[in-house]
mmCIF file of C-alpha atoms and ligand atoms in Angstrom:
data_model
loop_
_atom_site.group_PDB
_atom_site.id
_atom_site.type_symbol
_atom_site.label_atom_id
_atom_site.label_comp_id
_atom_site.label_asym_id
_atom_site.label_seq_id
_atom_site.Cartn_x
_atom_site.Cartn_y
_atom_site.Cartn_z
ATOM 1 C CA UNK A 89 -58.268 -10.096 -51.778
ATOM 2 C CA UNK A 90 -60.806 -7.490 -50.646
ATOM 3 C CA UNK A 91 -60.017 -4.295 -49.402
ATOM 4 C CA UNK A 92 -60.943 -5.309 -45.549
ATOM 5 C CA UNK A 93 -58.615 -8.427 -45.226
ATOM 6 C CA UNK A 94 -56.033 -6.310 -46.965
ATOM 7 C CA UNK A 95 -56.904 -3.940 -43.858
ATOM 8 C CA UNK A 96 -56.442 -6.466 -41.704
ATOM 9 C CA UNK A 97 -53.134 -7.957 -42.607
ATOM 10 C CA UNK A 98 -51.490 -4.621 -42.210
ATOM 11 C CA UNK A 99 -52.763 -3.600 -39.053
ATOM 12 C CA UNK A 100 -51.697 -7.510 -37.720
ATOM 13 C CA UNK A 101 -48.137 -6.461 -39.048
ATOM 14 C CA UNK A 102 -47.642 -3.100 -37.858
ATOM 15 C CA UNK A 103 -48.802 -4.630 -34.542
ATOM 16 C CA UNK A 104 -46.343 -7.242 -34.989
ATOM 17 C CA UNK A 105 -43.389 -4.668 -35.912
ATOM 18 C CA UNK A 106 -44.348 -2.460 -32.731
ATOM 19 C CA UNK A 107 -44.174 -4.912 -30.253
ATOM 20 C CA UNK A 108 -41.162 -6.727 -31.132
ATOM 21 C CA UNK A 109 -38.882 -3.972 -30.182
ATOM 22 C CA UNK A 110 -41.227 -3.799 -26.983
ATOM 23 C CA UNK A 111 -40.847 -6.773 -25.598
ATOM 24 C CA UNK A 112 -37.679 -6.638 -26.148
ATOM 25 C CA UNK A 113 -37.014 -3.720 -24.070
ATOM 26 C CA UNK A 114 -39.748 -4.628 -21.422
ATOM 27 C CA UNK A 115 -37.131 -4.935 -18.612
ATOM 28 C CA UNK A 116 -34.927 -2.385 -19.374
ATOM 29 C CA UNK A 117 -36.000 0.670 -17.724
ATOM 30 C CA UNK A 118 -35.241 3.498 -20.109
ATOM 31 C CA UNK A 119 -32.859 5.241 -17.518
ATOM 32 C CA UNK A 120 -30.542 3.026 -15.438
ATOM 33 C CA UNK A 121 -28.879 4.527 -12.516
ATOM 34 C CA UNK A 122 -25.321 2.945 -11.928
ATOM 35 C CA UNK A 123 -23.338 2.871 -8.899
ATOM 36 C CA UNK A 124 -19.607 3.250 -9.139
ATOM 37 C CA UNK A 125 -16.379 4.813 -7.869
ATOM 38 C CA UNK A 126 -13.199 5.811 -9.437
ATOM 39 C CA UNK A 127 -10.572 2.882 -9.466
ATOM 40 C CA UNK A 128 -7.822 3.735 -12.532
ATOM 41 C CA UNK A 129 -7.945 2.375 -15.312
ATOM 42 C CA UNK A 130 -11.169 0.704 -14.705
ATOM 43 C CA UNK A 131 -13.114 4.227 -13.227
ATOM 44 C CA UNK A 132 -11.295 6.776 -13.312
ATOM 45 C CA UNK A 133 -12.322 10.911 -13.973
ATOM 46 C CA UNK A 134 -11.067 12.962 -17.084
ATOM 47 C CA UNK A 135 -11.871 16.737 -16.789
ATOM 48 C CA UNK A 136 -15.175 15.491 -14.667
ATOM 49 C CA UNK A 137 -15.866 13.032 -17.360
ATOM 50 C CA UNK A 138 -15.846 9.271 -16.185
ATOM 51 C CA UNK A 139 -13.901 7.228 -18.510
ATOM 52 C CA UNK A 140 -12.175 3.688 -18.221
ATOM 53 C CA UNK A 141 -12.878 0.013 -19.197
ATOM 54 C CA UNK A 142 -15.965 -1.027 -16.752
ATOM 55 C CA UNK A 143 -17.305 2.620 -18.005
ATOM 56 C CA UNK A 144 -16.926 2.117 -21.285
ATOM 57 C CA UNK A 145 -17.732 -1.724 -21.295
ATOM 58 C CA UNK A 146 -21.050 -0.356 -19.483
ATOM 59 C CA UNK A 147 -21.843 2.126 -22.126
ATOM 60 C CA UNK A 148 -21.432 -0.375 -24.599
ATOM 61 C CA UNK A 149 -24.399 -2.639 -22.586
ATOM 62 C CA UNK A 150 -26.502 0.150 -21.992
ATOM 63 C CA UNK A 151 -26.709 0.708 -25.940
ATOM 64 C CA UNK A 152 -27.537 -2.771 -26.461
ATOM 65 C CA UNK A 153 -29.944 -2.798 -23.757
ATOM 66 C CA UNK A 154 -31.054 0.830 -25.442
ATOM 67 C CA UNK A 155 -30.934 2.350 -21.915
ATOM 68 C CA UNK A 156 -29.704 5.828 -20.783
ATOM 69 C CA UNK A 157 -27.200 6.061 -17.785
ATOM 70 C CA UNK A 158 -26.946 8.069 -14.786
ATOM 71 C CA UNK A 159 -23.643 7.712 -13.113
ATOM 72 C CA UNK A 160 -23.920 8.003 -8.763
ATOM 73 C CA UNK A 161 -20.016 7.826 -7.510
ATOM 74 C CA UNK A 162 -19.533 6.355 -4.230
ATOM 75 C CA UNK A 163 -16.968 6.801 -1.840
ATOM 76 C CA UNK A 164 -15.798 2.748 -1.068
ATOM 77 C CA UNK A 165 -16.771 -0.066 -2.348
ATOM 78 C CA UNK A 166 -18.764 -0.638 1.174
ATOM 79 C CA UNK A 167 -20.946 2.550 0.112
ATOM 80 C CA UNK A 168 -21.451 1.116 -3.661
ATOM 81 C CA UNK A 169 -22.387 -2.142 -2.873
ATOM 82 C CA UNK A 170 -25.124 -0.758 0.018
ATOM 83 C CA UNK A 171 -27.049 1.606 -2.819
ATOM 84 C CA UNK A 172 -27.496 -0.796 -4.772
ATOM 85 C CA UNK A 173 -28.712 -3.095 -1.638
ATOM 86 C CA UNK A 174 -31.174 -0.550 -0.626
ATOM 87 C CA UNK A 175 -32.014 0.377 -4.201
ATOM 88 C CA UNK A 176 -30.532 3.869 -4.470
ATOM 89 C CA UNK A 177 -28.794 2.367 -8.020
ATOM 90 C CA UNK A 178 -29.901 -0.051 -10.182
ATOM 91 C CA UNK A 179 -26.616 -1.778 -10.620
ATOM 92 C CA UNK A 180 -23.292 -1.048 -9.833
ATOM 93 C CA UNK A 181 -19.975 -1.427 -11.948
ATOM 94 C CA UNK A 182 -16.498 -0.670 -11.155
ATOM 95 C CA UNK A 183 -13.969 -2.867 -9.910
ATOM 96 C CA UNK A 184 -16.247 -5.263 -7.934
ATOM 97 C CA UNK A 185 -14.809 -8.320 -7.267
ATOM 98 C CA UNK A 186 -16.953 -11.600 -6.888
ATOM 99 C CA UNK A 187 -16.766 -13.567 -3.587
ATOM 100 C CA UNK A 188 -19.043 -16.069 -2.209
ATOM 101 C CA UNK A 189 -19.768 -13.656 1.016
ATOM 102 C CA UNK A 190 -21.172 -10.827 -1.706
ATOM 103 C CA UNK A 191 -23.047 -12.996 -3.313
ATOM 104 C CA UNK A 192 -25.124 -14.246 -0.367
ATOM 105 C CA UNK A 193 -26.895 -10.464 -0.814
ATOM 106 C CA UNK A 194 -26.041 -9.978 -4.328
ATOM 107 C CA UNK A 195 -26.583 -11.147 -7.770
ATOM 108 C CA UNK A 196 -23.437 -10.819 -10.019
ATOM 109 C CA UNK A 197 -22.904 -10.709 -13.898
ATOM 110 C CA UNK A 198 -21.052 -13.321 -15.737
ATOM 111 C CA UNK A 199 -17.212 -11.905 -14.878
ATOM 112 C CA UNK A 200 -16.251 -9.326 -16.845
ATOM 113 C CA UNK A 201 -12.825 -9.026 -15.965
ATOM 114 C CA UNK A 202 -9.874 -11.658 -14.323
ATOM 115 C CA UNK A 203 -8.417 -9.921 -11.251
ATOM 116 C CA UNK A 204 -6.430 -10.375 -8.157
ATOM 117 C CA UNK A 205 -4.450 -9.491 -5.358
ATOM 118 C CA UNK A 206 -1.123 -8.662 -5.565
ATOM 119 C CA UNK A 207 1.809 -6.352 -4.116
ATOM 120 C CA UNK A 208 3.235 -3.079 -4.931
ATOM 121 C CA UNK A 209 6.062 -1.604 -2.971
ATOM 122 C CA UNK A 210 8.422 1.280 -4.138
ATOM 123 C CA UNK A 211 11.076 1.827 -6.375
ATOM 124 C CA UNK A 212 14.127 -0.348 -5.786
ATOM 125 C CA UNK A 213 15.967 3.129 -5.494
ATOM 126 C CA UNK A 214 13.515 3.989 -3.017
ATOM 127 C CA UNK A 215 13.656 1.437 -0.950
ATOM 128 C CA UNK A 216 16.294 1.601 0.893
ATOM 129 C CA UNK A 217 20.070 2.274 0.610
ATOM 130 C CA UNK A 218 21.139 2.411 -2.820
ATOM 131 C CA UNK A 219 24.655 1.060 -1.960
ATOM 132 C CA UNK A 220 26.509 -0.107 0.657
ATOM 133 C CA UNK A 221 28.407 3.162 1.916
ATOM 134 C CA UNK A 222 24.939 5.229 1.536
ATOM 135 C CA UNK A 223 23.276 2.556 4.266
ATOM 136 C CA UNK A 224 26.462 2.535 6.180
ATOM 137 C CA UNK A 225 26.338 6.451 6.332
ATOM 138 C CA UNK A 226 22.793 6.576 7.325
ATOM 139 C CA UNK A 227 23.232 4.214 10.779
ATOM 140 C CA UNK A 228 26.234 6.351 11.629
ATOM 141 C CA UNK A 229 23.972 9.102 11.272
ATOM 142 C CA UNK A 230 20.561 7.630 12.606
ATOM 143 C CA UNK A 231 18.906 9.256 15.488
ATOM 144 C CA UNK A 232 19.490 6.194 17.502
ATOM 145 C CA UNK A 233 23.198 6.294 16.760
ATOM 146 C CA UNK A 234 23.188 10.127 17.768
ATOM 147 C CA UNK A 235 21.208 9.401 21.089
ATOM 148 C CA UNK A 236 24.043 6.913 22.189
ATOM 149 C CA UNK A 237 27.027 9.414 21.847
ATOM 150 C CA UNK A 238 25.448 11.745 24.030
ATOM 151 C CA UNK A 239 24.700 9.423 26.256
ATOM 152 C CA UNK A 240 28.313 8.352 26.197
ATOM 153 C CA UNK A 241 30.124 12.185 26.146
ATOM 154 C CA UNK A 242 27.506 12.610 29.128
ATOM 155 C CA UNK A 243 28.681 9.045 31.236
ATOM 156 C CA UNK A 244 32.845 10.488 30.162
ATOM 157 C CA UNK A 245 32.834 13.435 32.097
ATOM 158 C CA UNK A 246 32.168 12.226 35.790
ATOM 159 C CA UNK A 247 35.221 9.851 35.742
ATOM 160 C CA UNK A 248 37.206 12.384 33.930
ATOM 161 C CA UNK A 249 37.037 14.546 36.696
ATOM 162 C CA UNK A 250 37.225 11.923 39.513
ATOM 163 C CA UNK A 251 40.539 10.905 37.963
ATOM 164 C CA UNK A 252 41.878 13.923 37.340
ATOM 165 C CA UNK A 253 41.461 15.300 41.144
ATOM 166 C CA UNK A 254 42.978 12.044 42.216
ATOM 167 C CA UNK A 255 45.698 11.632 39.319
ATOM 168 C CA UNK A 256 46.847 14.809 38.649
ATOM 169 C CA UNK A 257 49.895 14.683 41.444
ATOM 170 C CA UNK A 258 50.701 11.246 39.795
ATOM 171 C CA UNK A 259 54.251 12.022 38.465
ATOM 172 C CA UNK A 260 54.283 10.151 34.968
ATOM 173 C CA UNK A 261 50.804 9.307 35.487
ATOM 174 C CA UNK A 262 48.003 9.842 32.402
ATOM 175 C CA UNK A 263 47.898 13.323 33.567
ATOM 176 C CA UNK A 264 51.024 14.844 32.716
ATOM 177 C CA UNK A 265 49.680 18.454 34.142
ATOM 178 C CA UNK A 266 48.409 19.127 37.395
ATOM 179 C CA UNK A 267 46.281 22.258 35.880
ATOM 180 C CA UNK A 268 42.647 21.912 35.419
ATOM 181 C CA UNK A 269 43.451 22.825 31.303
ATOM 182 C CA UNK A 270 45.239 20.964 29.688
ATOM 183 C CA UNK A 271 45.125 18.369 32.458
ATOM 184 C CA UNK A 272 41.218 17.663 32.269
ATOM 185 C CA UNK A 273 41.427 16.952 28.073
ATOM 186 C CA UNK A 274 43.820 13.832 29.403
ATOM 187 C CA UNK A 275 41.366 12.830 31.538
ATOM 188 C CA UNK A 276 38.628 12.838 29.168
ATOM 189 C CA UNK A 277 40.435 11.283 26.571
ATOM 190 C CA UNK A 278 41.638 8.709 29.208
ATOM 191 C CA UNK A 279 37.754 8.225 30.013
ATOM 192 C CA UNK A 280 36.579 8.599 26.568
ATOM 193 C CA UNK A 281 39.244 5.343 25.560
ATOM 194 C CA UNK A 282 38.046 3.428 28.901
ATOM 195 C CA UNK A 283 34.698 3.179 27.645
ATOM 196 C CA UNK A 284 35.302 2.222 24.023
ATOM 197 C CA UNK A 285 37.549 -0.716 25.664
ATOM 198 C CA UNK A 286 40.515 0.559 24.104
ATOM 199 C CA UNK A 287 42.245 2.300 27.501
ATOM 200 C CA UNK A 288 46.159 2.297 26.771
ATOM 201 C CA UNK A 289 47.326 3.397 30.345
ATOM 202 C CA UNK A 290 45.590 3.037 33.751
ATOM 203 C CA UNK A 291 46.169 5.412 36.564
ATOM 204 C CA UNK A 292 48.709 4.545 39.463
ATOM 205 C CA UNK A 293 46.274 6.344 42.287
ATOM 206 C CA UNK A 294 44.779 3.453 44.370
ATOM 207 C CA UNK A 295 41.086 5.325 44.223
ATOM 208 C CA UNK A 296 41.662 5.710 40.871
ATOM 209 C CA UNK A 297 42.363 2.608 39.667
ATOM 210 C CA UNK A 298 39.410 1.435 41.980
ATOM 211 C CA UNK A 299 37.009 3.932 39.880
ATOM 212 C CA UNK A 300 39.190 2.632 36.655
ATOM 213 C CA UNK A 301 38.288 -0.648 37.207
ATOM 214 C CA UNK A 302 34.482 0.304 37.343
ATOM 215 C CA UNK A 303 34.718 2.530 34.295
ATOM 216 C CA UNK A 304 36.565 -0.531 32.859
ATOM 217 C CA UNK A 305 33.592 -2.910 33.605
ATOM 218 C CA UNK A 306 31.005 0.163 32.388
ATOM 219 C CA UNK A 307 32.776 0.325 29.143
ATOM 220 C CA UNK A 308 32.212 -3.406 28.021
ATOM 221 C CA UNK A 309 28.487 -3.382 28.876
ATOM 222 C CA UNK A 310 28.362 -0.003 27.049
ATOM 223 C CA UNK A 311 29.950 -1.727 23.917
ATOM 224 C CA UNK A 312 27.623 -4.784 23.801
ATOM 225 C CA UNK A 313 24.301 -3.149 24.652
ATOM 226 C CA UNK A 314 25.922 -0.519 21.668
ATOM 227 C CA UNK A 315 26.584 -3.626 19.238
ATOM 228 C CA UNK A 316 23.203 -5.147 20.352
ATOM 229 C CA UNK A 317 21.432 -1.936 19.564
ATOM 230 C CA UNK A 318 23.209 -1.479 16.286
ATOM 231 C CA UNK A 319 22.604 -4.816 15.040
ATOM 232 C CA UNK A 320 18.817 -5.106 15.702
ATOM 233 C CA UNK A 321 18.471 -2.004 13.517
ATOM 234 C CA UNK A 322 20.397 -3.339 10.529
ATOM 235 C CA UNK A 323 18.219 -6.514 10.625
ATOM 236 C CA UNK A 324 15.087 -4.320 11.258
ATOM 237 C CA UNK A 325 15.977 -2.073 8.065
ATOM 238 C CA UNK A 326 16.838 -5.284 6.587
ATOM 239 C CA UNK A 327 13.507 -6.888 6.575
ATOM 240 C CA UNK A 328 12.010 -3.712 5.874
ATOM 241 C CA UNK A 329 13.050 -3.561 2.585
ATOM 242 C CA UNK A 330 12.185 -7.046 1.833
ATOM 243 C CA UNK A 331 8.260 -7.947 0.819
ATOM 244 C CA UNK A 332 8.923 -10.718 -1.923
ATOM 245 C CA UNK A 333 4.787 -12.340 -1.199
ATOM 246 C CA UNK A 334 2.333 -12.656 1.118
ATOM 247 C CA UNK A 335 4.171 -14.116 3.296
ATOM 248 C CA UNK A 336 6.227 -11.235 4.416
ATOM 249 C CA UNK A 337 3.139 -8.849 4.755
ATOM 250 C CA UNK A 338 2.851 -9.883 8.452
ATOM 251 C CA UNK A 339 3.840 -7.148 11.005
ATOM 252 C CA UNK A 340 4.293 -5.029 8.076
ATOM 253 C CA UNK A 341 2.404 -1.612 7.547
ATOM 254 C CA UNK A 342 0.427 -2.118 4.071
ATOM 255 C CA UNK A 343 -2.464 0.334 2.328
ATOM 256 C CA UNK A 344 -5.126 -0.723 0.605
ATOM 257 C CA UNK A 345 -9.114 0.252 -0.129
ATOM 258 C CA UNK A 346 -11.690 0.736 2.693
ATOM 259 C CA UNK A 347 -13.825 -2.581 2.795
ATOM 260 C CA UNK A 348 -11.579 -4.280 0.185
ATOM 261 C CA UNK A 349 -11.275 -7.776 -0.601
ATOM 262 C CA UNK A 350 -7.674 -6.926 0.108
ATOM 263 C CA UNK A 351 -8.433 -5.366 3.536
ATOM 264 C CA UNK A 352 -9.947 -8.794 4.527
ATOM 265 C CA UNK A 353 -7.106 -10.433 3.116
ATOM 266 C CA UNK A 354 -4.778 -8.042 5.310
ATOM 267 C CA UNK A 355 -6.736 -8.521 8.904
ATOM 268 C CA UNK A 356 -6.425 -11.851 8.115
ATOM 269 C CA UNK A 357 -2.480 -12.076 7.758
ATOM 270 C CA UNK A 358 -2.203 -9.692 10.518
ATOM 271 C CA UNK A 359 -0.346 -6.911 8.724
ATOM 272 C CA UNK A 360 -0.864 -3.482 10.271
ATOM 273 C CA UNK A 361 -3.646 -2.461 7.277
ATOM 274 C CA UNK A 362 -4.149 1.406 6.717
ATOM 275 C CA UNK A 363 -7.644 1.552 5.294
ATOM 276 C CA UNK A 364 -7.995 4.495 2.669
ATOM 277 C CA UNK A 365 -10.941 5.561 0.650
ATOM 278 C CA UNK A 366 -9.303 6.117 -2.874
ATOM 279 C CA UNK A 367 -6.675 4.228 -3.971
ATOM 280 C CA UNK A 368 -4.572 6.933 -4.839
ATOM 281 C CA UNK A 369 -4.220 7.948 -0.928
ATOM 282 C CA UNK A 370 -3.095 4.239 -0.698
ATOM 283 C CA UNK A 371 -0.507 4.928 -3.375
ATOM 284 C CA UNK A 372 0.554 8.523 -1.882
ATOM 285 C CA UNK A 373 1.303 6.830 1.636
ATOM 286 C CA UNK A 374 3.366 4.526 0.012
ATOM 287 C CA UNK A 375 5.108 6.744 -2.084
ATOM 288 C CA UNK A 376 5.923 8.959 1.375
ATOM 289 C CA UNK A 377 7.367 5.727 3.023
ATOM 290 C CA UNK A 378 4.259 5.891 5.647
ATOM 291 C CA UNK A 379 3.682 2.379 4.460
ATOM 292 C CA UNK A 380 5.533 -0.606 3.066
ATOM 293 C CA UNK A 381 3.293 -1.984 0.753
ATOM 294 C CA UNK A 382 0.261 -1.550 -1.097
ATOM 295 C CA UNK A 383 -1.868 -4.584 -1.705
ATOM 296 C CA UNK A 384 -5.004 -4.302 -4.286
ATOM 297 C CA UNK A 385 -5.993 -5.458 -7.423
ATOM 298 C CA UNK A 386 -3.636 -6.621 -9.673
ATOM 299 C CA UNK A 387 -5.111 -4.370 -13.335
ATOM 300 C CA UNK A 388 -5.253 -1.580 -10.372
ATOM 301 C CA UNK A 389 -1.903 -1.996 -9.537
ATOM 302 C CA UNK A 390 -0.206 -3.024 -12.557
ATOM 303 C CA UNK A 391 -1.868 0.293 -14.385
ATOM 304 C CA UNK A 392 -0.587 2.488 -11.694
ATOM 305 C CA UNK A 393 3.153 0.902 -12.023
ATOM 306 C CA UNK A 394 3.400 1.337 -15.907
ATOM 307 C CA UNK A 395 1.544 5.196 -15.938
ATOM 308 C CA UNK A 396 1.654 7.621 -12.507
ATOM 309 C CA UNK A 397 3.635 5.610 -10.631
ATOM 310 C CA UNK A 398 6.122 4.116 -13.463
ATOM 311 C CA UNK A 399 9.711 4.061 -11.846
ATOM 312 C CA UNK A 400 8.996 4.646 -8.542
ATOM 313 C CA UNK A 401 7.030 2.003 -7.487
ATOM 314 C CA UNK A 402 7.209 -1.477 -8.791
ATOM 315 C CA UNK A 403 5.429 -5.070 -8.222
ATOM 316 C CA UNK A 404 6.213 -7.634 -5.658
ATOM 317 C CA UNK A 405 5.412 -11.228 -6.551
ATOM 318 C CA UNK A 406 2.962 -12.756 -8.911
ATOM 319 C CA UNK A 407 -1.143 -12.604 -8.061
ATOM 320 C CA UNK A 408 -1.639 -14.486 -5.144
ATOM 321 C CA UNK A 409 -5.213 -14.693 -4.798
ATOM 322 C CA UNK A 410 -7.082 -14.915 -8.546
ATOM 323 C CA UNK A 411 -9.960 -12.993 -8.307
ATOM 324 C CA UNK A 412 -13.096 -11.995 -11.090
ATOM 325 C CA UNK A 413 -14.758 -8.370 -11.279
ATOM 326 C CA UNK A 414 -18.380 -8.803 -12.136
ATOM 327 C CA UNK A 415 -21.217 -5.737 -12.329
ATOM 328 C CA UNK A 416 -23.642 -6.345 -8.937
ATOM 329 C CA UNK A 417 -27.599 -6.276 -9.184
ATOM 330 C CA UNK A 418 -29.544 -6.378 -5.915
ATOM 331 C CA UNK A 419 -30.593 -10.332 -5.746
ATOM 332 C CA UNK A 420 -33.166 -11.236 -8.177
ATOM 333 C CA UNK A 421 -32.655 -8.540 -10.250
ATOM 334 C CA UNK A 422 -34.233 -9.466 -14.006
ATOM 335 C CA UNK A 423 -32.345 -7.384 -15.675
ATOM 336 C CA UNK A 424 -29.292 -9.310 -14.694
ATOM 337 C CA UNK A 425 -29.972 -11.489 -17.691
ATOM 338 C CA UNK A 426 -30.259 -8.985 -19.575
ATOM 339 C CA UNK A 427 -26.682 -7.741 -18.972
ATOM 340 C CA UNK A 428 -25.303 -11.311 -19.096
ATOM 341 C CA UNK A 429 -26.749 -11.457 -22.642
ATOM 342 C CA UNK A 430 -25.134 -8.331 -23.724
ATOM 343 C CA UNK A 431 -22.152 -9.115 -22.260
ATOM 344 C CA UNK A 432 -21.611 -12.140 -24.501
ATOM 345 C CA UNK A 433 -22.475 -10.483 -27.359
ATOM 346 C CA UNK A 434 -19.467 -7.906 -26.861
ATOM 347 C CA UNK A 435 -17.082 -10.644 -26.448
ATOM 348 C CA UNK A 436 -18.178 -12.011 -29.590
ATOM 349 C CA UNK A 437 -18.751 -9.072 -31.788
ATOM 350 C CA UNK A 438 -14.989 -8.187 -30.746
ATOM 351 C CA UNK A 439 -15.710 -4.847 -28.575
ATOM 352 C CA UNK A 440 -14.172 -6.441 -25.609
ATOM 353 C CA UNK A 441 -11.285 -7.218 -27.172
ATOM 354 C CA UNK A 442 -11.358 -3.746 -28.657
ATOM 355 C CA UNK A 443 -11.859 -2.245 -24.971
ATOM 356 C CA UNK A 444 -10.146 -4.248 -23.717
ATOM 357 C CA UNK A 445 -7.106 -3.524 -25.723
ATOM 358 C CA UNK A 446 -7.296 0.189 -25.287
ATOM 359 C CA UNK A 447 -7.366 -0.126 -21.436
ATOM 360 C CA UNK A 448 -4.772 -2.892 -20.864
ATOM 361 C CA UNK A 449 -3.023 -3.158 -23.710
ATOM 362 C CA UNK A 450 0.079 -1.702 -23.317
ATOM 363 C CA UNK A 451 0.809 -3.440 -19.951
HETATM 364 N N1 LIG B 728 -11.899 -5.320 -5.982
HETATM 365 C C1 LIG B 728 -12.072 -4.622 -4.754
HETATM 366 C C2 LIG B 728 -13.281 -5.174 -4.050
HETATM 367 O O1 LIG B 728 -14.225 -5.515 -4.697
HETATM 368 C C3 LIG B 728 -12.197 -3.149 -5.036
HETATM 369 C C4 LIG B 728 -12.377 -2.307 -3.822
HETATM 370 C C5 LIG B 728 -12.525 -0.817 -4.145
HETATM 371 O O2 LIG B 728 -13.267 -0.438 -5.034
HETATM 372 O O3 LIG B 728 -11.866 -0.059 -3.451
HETATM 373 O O4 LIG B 728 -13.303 -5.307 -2.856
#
């Protein structure tokens, strides 16, 4: 072999060895900026350090794609999806679920993660009266309760002192002295009985036992617009306590994620839906009994109920709608393929598994 096609061979190699890796890489910009927002365990912030499964499943791409990462968080998943719309991010990744409506705009990964709506309410202690006495006591004492007796002690004293001007001469009458004390007590307590339909004497007075008989007929529709009252709010705190599914979510007042799949879900069952930016103000406004329920995805939720929120909130009901998380690309996007590629090649080298493990394994 001479010394030129020697020459030759090894520049046709090294040009061969340099351009593999090249082409390889040709889509890939070297620095990818991803769109995301925190959403426990999937995003979530350690000492300003993002950490969780879709960040650490998206390292693991980025390495194989040999790309570097800048991180933009966004405040809803509204405000993620739209950057990487107008092109402010390359991609986004967080807890992204697929639907048909996104992916008119969008193009997703293959899913990288099984989701789905489901329920969380609070505590079974929380909920509600403990026991029976402890609900009992808390009607006595409700405000509505309260509102009622004054309204009653109020009503007692006008006949109490009709009856007494015209009663107290009555010899052996319910006012056994003519003096204003003691002689008024008997009156109330004669007025106070009257009302609760449990009088045990009537006066002997003609005018009085004509104002009797009204305070008579005044006392029974007291004591059934009472047991009305009383009995619509032990059904009300009834139902209140009771979100089993979906199908009780209607009327009640549930938290979720600003432009959610869950907040469409919500409008849609008309439950009163309090729209928060961060989960965690969902899960604060159900922990302070503004709302009944939080609905959101079920890793989300389950997460929350084994770690922060273990004992004080649990879950209600099984998924109800099954949903996929998938990372977004504006449409057309080449490197989507890309990412698809790498994301097979996790699942089979065992590092989702592994990740997956460390983020959901316990639960
Ligand atoms: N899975 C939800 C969605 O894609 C998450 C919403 C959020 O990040 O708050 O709509």
């Amino acid at each position: 072999m001479t010394q030129s096609v020697r020459l030759l061979i090894l520049v046709l190699l090294a040009t061969f060895l340099i351009s593999q890796p090249n082409a390889r890489a040709d889509p890939a910009p070297p620095s990818l900026r991803v769109a995301t927002r925190v959403v426990a365990p999937l995003v979530q912030k350690t000492n300003g350090q993002l950490t969780g499964f879709s960040i650490d499943l998206w390292n693991a791409v980025a390495a194989r794609l040999g790309a570097k990462t800048t991180f933009i968080e966004m405040g809803d998943v509204n405000s993620l999806l739209n950057s990487v719309r107008t092109g402010q991010a390359d991609l986004g990744i967080s807890a992204i679920s697929i639907t048909a409506e996104r992916d008119k705009i969008f193009d997703f990964s293959q899913p990288m993660l099984s989701a789905g709506l489901q329920i969380l309410v609070r505590g079974k202690s929380d909920q509600g009266a403990p026991n029976p006495l402890q609900g009992f006591m808390r009607l006595i004492l409700s405000p509505m309760i309260l509102v009622w007796l004054g309204i009653a002690a109020i009503l007692i004293v006008v006949p109490a002192h009709i009856v007494w001007l015209l009663e107290r001469r009555q010899s052996g009458g319910i006012i056994p002295d003519p003096r204003y004390f003691p002689g008024i007590f008997h009156a109330l307590w004669w007025a106070a009985g009257t009302l609760a339909t449990q009088a045990d004497q009537m006066p002997r007075q003609w005018l009085a036992r004509a104002v009797a008989i009204l305070w008579m007929f005044t006392g029974v529709i007291f004591v059934a617009y009472y047991t009305a009252q009383l009995t619509a709010a032990l059904t009300v705190a009834q139902i209140q306590g009771d979100i089993n599914g979906p199908d009780d979510l209607p009327g009640k007042r549930v938290a979720t994620t600003r432009g959610s799949t869950a907040a469409a879900f919500l409008k849609e069952q008309h439950a009163r839906v309090e729209e928060d930016a961060s989960i965690e103000q969902a899960y604060q406004a159900l922990l302070n009994g503004t709302v009944d329920a939080v609905v959101f995805d079920a890793p989300v939720l389950l997460y929350f109920a084994e770690h922060d929120g273990k004992g004080r909130v649990q879950i209600a009901g099984t998924v109800f709608k099954k949903e996929d998380y998938g990372i977004v690309f504006a449409e057309g996007n080449p490197l989507r393929k890309r990412v698809d590629e790498a994301l097979l090649e996790l699942r089979e080298d065992g590092t989702y598994e592994r990740l997956y493990q460390k983020w959901f394994g316990a639960s």
